[in-house]
Coordinates of C-alpha atoms in Angstrom, one line a residue:
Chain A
X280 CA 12.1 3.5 15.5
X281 CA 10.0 6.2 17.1
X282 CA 8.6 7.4 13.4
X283 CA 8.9 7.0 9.7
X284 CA 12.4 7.0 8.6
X285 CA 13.6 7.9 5.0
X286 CA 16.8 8.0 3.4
X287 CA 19.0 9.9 2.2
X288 CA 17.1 13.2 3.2
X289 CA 18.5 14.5 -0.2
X290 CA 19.6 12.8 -3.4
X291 CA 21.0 14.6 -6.6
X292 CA 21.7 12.7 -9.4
X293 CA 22.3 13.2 -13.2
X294 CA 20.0 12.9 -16.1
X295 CA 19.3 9.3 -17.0
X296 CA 20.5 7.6 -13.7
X297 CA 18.7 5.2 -11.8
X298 CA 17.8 5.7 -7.8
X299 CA 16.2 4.5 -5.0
X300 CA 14.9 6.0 -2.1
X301 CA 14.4 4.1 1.1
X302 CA 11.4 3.8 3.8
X303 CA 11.6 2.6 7.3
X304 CA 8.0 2.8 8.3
X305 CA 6.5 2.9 12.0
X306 CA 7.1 -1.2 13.6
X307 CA 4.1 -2.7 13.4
X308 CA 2.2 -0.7 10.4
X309 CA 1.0 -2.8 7.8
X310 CA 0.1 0.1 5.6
X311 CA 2.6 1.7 3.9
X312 CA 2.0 5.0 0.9
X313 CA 4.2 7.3 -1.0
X314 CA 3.5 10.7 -2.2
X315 CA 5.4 12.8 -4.0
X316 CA 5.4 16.8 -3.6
X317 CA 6.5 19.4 -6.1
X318 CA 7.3 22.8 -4.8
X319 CA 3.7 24.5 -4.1
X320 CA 2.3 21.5 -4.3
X321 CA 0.3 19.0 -2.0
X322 CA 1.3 15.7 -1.8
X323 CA 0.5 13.2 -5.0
X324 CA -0.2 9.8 -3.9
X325 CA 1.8 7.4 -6.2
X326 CA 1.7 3.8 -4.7
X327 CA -0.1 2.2 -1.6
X328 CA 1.4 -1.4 0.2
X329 CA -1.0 -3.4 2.1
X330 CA 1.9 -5.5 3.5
X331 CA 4.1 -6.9 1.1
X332 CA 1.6 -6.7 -1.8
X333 CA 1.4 -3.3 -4.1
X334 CA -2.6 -2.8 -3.3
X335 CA -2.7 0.3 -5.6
X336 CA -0.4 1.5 -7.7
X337 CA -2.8 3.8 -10.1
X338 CA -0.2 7.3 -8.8
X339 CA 2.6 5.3 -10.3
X340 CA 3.6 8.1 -13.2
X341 CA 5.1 5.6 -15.8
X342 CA 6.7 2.3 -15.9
X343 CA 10.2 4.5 -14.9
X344 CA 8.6 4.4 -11.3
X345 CA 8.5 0.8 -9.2
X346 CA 8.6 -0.1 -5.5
X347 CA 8.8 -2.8 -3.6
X348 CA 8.4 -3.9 0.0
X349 CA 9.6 -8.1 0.2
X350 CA 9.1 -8.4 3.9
X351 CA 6.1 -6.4 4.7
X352 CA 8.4 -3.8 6.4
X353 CA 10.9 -1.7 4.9
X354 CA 10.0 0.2 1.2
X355 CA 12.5 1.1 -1.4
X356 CA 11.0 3.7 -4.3
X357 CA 13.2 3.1 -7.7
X358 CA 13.6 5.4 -10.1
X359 CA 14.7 4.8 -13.8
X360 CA 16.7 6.8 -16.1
X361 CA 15.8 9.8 -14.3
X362 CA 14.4 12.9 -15.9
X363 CA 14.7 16.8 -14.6
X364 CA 10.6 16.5 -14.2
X365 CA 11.3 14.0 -11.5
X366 CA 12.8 16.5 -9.5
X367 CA 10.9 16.8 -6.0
X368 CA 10.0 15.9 -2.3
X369 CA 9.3 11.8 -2.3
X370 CA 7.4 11.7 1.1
X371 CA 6.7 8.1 2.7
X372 CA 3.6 7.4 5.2
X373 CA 2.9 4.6 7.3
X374 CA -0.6 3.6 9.2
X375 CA -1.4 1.0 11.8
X376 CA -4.0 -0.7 9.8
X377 CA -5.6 -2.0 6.9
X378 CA -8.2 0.7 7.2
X379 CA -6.2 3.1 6.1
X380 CA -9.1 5.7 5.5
X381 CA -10.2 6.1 8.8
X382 CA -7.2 6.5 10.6
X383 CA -4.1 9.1 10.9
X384 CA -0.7 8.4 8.4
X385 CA 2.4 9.0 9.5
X386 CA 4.8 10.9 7.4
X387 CA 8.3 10.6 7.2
X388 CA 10.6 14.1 6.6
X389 CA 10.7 13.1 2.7
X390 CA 13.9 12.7 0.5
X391 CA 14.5 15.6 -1.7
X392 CA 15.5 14.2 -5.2
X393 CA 17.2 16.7 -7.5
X394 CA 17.6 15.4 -11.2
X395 CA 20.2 17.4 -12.8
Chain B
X279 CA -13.5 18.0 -13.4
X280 CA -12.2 16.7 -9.9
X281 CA -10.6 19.6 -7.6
X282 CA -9.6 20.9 -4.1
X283 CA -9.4 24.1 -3.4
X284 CA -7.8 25.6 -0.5
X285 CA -9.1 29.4 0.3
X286 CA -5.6 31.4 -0.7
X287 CA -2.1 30.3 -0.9
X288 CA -0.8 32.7 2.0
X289 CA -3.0 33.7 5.6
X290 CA -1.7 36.6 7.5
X291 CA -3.2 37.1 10.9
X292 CA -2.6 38.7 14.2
X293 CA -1.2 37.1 17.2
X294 CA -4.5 36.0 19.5
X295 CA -6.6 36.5 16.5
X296 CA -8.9 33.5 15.1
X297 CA -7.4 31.6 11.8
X298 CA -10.1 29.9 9.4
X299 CA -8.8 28.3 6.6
X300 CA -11.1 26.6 4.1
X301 CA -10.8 23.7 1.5
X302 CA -13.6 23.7 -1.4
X303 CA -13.9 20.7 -3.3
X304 CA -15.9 19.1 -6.7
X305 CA -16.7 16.4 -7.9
X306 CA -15.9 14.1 -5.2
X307 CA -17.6 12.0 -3.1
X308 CA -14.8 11.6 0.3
X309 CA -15.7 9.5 2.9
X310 CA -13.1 11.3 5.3
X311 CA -11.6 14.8 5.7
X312 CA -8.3 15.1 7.2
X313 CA -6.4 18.4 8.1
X314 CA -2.4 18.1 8.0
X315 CA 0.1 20.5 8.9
X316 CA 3.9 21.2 7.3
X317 CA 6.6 23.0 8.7
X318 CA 9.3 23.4 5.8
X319 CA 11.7 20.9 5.5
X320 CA 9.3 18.2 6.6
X321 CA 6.7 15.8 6.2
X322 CA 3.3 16.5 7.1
X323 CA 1.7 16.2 11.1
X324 CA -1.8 15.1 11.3
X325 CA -3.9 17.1 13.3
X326 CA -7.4 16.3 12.5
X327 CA -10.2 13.7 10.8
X328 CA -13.3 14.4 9.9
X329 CA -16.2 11.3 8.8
X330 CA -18.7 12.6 6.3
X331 CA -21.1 12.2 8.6
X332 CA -19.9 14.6 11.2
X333 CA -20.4 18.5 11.4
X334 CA -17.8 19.3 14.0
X335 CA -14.6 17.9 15.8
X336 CA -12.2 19.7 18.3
X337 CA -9.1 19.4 19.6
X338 CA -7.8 22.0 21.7
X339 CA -7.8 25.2 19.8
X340 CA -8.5 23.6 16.9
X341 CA -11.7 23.0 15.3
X342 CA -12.7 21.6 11.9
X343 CA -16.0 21.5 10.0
X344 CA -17.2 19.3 7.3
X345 CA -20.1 20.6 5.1
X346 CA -21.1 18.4 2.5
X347 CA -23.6 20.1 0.9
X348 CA -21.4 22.6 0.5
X349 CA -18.8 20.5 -0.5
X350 CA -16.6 22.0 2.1
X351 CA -14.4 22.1 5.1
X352 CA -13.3 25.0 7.3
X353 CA -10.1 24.7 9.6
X354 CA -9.9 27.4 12.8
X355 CA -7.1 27.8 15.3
X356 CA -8.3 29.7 17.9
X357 CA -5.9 31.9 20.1
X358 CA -3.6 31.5 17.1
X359 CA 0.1 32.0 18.1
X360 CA 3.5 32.7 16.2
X361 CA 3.9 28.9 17.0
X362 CA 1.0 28.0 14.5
X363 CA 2.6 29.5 11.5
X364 CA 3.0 26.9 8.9
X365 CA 1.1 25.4 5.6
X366 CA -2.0 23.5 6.7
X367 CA -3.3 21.1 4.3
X368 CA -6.5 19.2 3.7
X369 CA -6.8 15.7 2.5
X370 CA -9.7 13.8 1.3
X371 CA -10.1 9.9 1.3
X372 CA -12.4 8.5 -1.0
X373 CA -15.3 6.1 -0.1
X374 CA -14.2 2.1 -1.5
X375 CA -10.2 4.0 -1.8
X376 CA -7.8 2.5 -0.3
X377 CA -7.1 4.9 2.1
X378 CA -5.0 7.0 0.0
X379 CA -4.9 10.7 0.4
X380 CA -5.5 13.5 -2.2
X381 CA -4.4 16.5 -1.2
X382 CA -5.0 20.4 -1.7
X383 CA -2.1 22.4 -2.5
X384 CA -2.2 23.7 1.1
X385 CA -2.3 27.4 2.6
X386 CA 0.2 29.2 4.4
X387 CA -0.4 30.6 7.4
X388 CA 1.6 33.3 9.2
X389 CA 0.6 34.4 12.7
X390 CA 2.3 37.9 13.8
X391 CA 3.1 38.8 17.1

């Protein structure tokens, strides 16, 4: 696709219910991130994919939160027994390179998760 | 303790007037600078990056400065226009990171006609 694709755009679920939340990065990238983004917030990096390996996962809030990427490509977020806190934007970036630092990331519109 | 500050939650400037934003931060030792902006609703846009050991970059009307001695970067949009209004966020990336970003909670900018 022309850029990062995530879905759904929004997602409201009940207390205690499991999610996930898809990525489709940019064809080609082999570095994939997600942030997530409270409301007057900057984006909070939680995980980073170097292809289909997690290369850092140290944003990763507790062991509710796990993704995965098996084919280097498409990213799914999962989210277990769901609390109200987890209630935010969960934004998806992709970059062409393994050098991540030194180049642009490409954001997708985010998926606005609403734990009620 | 680690932080990034960005100037003032909210900018309010006159159409054809020159925006400077700026993004303070301690205890960190970035390798890059990078300059984002957000329209609500959606993801962030890159706009700019900035190596440690550069001063200056432009692009158009923008401009971006990288200080770090001061520990600090200024953002200006030149000619701003009602078209520019939106929250602009800087970024920083860590020397040895993995190019991970770590944001400032970002600054709003309105531009009045």
């Amino acid at each position: 696709g022309a850029g990062v694709s995530q879905t759904p755009s929004n997602k409201v679920t009940e207390k205690g219910k499991y999610v996930e939340l898809r990525c489709d990065p940019i064809s080609g990238h082999t570095a994939l991130y997600w942030y997530r983004q409270s409301l007057g917030q900057g984006p909070e990096f939680l995980i980073y994919f170097q292809g289909t390996g997690a290369a850092d996962d140290s944003g990763l809030p507790n062991d509710r939160f796990f993704a995965v990427r098996p084919e280097g490509s498409v990213s799914t977020l999962k989210i277990q027994r769901t609390e109200r806190g987890d209630s935010a934007v969960y934004l998806c970036a992709s970059s062409p390179s393994r050098q991540g630092a030194s180049t642009e990331a490409f954001f997708g519109q985010g998926t606005r998760l609403t734990v009620v | 303790s680690q932080k990034i500050e960005q100037n003032s939650e909210a900018l309010n400037i006159q159409e054809g007037k020159t925006a400077t934003l700026t993004c303070n931060y301690t205890n960190y030792s970035p390798a890059y600078l990078q300059w984002y902006r957000q329209d609500p609703g959606r993801g962030p846009v890159f706009l700019l990056l900035i190596r440690e050991n550069e001063k200056e970059k432009r692009k158009e009307r923008l401009k971006v400065t990288f200080d770090t001695t001061l520990k600090q970067s200024l953002f200006h949009i030149t000619a701003s226009q009602p078209a520019d209004s939106a929250t602009y966020l800087c970024a920083l990336v860590m020397r040895g990171s993995q190019g991970n970003l770590i944001f400032g909670k970002g600054t709003k900018l309105s531009v009045k006609p």
